[in-house]
Short mmCIF file of C-alpha atoms in Angstrom, two decimals:
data_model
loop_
_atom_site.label_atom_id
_atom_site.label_comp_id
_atom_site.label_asym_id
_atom_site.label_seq_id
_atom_site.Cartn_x
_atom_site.Cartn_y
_atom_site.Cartn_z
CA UNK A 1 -18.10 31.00 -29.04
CA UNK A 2 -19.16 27.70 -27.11
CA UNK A 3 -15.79 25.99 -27.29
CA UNK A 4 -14.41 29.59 -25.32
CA UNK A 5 -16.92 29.66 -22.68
CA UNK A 6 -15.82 26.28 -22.18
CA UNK A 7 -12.04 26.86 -22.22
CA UNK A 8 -12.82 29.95 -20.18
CA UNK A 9 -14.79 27.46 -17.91
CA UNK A 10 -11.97 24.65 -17.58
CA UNK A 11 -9.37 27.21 -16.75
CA UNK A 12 -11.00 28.48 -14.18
CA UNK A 13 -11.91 24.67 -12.77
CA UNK A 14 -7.65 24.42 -13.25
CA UNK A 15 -6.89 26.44 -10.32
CA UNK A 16 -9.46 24.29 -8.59
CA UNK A 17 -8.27 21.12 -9.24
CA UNK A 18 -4.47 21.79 -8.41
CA UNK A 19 -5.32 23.26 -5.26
CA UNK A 20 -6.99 20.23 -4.45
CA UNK A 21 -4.15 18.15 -5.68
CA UNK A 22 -1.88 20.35 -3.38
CA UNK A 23 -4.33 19.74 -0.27
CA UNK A 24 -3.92 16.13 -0.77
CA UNK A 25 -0.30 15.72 -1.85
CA UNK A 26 0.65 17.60 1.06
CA UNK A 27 -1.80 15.56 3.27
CA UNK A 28 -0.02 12.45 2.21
CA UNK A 29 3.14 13.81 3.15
CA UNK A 30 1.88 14.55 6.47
CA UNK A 31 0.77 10.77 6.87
CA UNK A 32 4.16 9.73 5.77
CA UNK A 33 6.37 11.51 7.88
CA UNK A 34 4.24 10.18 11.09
CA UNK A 35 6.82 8.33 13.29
CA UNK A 36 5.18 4.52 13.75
CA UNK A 37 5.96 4.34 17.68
CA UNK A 38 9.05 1.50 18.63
CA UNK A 39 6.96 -0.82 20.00
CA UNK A 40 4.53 -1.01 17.21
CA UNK A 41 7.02 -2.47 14.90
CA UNK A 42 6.57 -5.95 14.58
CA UNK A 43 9.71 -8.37 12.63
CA UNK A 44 8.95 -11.55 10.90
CA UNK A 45 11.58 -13.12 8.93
CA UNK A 46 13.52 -10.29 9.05
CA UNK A 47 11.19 -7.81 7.91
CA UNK A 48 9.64 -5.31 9.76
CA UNK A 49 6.03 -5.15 9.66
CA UNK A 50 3.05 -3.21 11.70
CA UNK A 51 -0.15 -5.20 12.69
CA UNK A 52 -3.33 -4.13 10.91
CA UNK A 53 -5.12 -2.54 13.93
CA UNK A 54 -2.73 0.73 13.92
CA UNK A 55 -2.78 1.00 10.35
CA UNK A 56 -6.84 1.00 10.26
CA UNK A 57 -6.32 3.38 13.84
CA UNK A 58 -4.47 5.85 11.10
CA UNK A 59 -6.82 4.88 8.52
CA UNK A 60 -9.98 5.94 10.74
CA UNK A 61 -8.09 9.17 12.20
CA UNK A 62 -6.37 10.52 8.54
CA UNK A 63 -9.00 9.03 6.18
CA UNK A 64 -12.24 8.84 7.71
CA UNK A 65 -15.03 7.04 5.98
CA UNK A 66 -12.40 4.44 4.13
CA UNK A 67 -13.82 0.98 3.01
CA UNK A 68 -12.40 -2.17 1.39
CA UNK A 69 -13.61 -4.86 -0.46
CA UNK A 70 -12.70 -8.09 -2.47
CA UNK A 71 -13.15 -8.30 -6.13
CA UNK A 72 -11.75 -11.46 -6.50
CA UNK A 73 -10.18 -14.61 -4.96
CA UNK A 74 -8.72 -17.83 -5.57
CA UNK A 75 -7.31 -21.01 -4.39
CA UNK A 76 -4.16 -21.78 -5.72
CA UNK A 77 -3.43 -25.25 -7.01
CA UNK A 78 -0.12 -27.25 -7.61
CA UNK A 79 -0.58 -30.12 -9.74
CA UNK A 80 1.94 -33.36 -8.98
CA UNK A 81 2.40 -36.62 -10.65
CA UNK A 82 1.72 -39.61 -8.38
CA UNK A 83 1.80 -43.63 -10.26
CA UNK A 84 0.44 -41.82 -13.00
CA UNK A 85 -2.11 -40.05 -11.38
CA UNK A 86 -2.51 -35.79 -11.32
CA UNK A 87 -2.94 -34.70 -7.76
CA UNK A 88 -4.33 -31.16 -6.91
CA UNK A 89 -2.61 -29.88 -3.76
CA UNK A 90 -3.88 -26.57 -2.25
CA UNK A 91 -1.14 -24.20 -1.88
CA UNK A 92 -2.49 -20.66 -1.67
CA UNK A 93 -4.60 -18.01 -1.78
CA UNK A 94 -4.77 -15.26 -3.69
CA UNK A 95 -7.19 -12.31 -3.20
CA UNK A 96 -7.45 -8.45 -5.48
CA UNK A 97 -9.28 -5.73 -2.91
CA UNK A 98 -10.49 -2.58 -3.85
CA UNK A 99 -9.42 0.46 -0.94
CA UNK A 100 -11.77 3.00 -1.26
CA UNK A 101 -10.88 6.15 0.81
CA UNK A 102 -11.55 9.73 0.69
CA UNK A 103 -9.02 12.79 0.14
CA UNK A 104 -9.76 15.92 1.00
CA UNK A 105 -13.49 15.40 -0.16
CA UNK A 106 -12.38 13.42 -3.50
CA UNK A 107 -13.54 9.98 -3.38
CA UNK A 108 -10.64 7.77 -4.79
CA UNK A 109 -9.92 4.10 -5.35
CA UNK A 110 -7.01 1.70 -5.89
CA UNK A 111 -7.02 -2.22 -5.79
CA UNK A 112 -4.45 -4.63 -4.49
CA UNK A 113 -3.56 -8.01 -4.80
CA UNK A 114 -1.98 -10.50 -2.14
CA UNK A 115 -1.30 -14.11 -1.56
CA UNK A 116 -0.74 -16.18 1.24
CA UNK A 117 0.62 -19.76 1.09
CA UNK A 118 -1.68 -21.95 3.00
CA UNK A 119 -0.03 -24.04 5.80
CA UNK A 120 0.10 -28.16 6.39
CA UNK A 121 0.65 -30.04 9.01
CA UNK A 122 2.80 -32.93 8.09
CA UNK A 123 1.64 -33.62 4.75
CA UNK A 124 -0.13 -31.60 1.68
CA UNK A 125 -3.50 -32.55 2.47
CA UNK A 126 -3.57 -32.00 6.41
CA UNK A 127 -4.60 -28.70 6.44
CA UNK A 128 -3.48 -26.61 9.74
CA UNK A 129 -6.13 -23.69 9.26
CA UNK A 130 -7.33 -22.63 5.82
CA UNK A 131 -9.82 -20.16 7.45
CA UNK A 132 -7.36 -18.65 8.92
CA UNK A 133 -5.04 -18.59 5.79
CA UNK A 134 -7.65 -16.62 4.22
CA UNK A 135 -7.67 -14.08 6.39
CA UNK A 136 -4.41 -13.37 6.14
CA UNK A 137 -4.32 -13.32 2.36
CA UNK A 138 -6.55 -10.40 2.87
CA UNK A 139 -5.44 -8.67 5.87
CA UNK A 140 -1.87 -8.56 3.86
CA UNK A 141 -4.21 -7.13 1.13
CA UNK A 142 -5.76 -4.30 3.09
CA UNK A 143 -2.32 -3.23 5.02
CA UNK A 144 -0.37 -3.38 1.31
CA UNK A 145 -3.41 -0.81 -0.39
CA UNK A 146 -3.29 1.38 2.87
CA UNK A 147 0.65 1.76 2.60
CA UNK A 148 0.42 1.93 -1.32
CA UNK A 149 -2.26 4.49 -1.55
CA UNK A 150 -2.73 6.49 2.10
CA UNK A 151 1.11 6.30 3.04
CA UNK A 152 -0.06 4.54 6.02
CA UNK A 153 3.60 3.02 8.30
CA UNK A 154 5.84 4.17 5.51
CA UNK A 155 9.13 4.53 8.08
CA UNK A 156 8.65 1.05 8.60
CA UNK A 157 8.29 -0.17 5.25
CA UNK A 158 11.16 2.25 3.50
CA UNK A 159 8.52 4.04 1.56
CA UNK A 160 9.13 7.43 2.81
CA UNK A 161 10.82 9.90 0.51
CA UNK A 162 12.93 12.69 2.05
CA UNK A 163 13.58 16.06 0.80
CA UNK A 164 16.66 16.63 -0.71
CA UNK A 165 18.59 19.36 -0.32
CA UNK A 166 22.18 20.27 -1.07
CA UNK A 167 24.29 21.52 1.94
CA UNK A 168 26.68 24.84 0.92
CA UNK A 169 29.59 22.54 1.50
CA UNK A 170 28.13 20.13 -0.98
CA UNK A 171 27.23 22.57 -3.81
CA UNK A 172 30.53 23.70 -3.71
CA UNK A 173 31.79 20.52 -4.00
CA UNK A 174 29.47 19.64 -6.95
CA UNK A 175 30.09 23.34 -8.68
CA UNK A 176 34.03 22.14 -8.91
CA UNK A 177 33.67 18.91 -10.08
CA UNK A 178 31.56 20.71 -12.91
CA UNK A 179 34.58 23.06 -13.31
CA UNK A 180 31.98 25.82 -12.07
CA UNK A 181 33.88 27.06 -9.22
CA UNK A 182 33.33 30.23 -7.15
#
């Protein structure tokens, strides 16, 4: 009789747990679809990108209480061959962060991994700024987890996922191809 009362019990959690699943898909969807303004949108080689203070600005406003932190980093190394000699040259840094966040009362977490290539002068071992190439290593980190997991800017990174719906016009299209129609 146990393993009913706890069937009986887990069903009725069921209808908890999807309507909470509901609350947040449909929360996420709501992030999504939020228009990053013009002159927000940053380019850099191309790309579009949106600086990290108005993705924490939605962060703070859509996920209050949201944290991050690093779980591991490293210097990246490139070994060359100089008069017989092995040179380490510092090329990069890599760091893994942990986004913890909270939906609709749940308390999730996802991790995310970024490098940056660390920047010379004139030659491998005149370093321009390694603080600073640090920072961005995890700043990328932090933006990447808050698009990946809170939909944070997903217009301008070509995340966003439209509903799709068939017009009349194209059903019927569609319904004679398939020898289907009306």
């Amino acid at each position: 009789m146990e393993l009913n009362t706890d069937i009986a019990l887990f069903n009725e959690n069921i209808d908890a747990v999807n309507d909470a699943m509901k609350k947040i898909t449909e929360h996420h969807k709501m992030v999504s679809n939020i228009d990053t303004p013009k002159t927000l949108i940053k380019k850099k080689m191309g790309l579009d990108y949106v600086e990290y203070s108005y993705m924490r600005d939605l962060a703070d406003k859509y996920y209050p209480g949201w944290s991050f932190k690093i779980v591991s980093d490293e210097y990246i190394y490139q070994d060359v061959i100089a008069n017989n000699n092995v040179i380490k040259y510092l090329i990069g840094y890599k760091v893994t962060g942990r986004l913890i966040w909270y939906d609709n009362g749940i308390k999730r977490t996802g991790d995310m991994s970024a490098t940056h290539r660390v920047q010379f002068k004139k030659t491998r071992d005149n370093y321009v700024d390694i603080g600073n190439d640090t920072k961005a290593a995890v700043t990328d980190c932090i933006k990447k987890a808050m698009n990946q997991y809170m939909n944070i800017a997903d217009d301008v990174y070509k995340k966003r996922i439209e509903d799709l719906e068939l017009t009349k016009k194209e059903v019927k299209v569609l319904k004679k191809y398939a020898g289907m129609a009306n």
